[in-house]
GROMACS .gro file of C-alpha atoms in nm:
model
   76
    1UNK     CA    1  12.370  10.875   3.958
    2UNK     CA    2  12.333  10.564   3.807
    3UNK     CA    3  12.226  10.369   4.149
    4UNK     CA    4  11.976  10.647   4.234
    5UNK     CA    5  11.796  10.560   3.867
    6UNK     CA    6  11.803  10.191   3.976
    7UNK     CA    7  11.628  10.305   4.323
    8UNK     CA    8  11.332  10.509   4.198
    9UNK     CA    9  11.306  10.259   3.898
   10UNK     CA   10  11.252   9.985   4.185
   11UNK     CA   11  11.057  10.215   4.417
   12UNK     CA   12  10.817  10.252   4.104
   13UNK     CA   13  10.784   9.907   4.088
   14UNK     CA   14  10.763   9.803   4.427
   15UNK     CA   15  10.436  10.038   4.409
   16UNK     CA   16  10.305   9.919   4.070
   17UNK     CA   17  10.271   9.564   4.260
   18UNK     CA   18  10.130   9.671   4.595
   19UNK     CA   19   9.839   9.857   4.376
   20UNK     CA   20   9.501   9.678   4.437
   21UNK     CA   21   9.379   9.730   4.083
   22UNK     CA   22   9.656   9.522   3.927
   23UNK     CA   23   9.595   9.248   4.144
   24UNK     CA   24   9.507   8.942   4.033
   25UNK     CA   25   9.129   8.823   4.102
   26UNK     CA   26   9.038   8.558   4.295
   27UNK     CA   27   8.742   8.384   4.167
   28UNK     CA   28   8.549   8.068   4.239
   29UNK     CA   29   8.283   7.852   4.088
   30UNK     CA   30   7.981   7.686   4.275
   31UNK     CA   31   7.696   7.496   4.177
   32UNK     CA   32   7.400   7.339   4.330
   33UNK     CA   33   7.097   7.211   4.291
   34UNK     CA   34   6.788   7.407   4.261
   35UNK     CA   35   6.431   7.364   4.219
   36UNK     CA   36   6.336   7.664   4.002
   37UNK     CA   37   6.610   7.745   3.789
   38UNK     CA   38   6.636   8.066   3.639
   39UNK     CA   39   6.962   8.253   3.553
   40UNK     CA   40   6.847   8.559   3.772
   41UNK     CA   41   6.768   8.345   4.046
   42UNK     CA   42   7.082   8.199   4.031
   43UNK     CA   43   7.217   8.506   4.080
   44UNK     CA   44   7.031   8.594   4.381
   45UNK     CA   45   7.070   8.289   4.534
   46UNK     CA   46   7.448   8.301   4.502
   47UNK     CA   47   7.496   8.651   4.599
   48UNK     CA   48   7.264   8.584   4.936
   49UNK     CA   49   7.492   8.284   5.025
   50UNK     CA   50   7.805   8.473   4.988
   51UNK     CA   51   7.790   8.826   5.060
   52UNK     CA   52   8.124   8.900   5.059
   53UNK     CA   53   8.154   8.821   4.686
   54UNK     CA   54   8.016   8.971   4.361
   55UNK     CA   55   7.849   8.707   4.133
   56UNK     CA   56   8.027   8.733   3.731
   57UNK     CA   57   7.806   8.483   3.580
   58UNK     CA   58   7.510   8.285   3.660
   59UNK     CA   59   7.323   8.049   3.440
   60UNK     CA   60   7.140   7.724   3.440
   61UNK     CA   61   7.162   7.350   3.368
   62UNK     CA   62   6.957   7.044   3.326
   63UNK     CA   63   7.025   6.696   3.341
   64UNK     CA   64   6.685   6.506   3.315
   65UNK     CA   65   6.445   6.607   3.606
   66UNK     CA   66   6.747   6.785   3.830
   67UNK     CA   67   6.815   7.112   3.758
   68UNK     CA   68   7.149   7.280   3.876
   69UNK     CA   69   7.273   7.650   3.911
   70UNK     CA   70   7.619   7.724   3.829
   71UNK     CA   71   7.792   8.083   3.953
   72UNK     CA   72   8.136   8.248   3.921
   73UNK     CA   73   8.214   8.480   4.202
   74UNK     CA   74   8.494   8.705   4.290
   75UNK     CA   75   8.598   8.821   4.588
   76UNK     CA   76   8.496   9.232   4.628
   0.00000   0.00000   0.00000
């Protein structure tokens, strides 16, 4: 009895850990440099260059005249 417990306990888990919602994201950062920098823009820009992503965050930075988008994306 006690070794059929131990087999549906791991079965359980073995399917807890294949599940896609538990999974861990996978996420990356990217910036570049943009002439108009707006945080929507950013996002557009980021989603159109990588489709198979979703775009988290999105915002804007300036370092004298340059002006940089930064995005965090995770894969769909």
């Amino acid at each position: 009895m006690e070794g059929r417990s131990a087999l549906c306990f791991l079965v359980v888990l073995t399917l807890l850990a294949a599940s896609p919602a538990l999974a861990a994201e996978r996420c990356e950062e990217e910036h570049f440099f943009s002439l108009i920098c707006m945080d929507w823009l950013c996002a557009q820009e980021c989603a159109s260059q990588n489709p198979d992503m979703r775009v988290n965050a999105a915002y804007c930075t300036a370092k004298g005249v340059k002006r940089y988008c930064h995005c965090t994306m995770c894969y769909k």
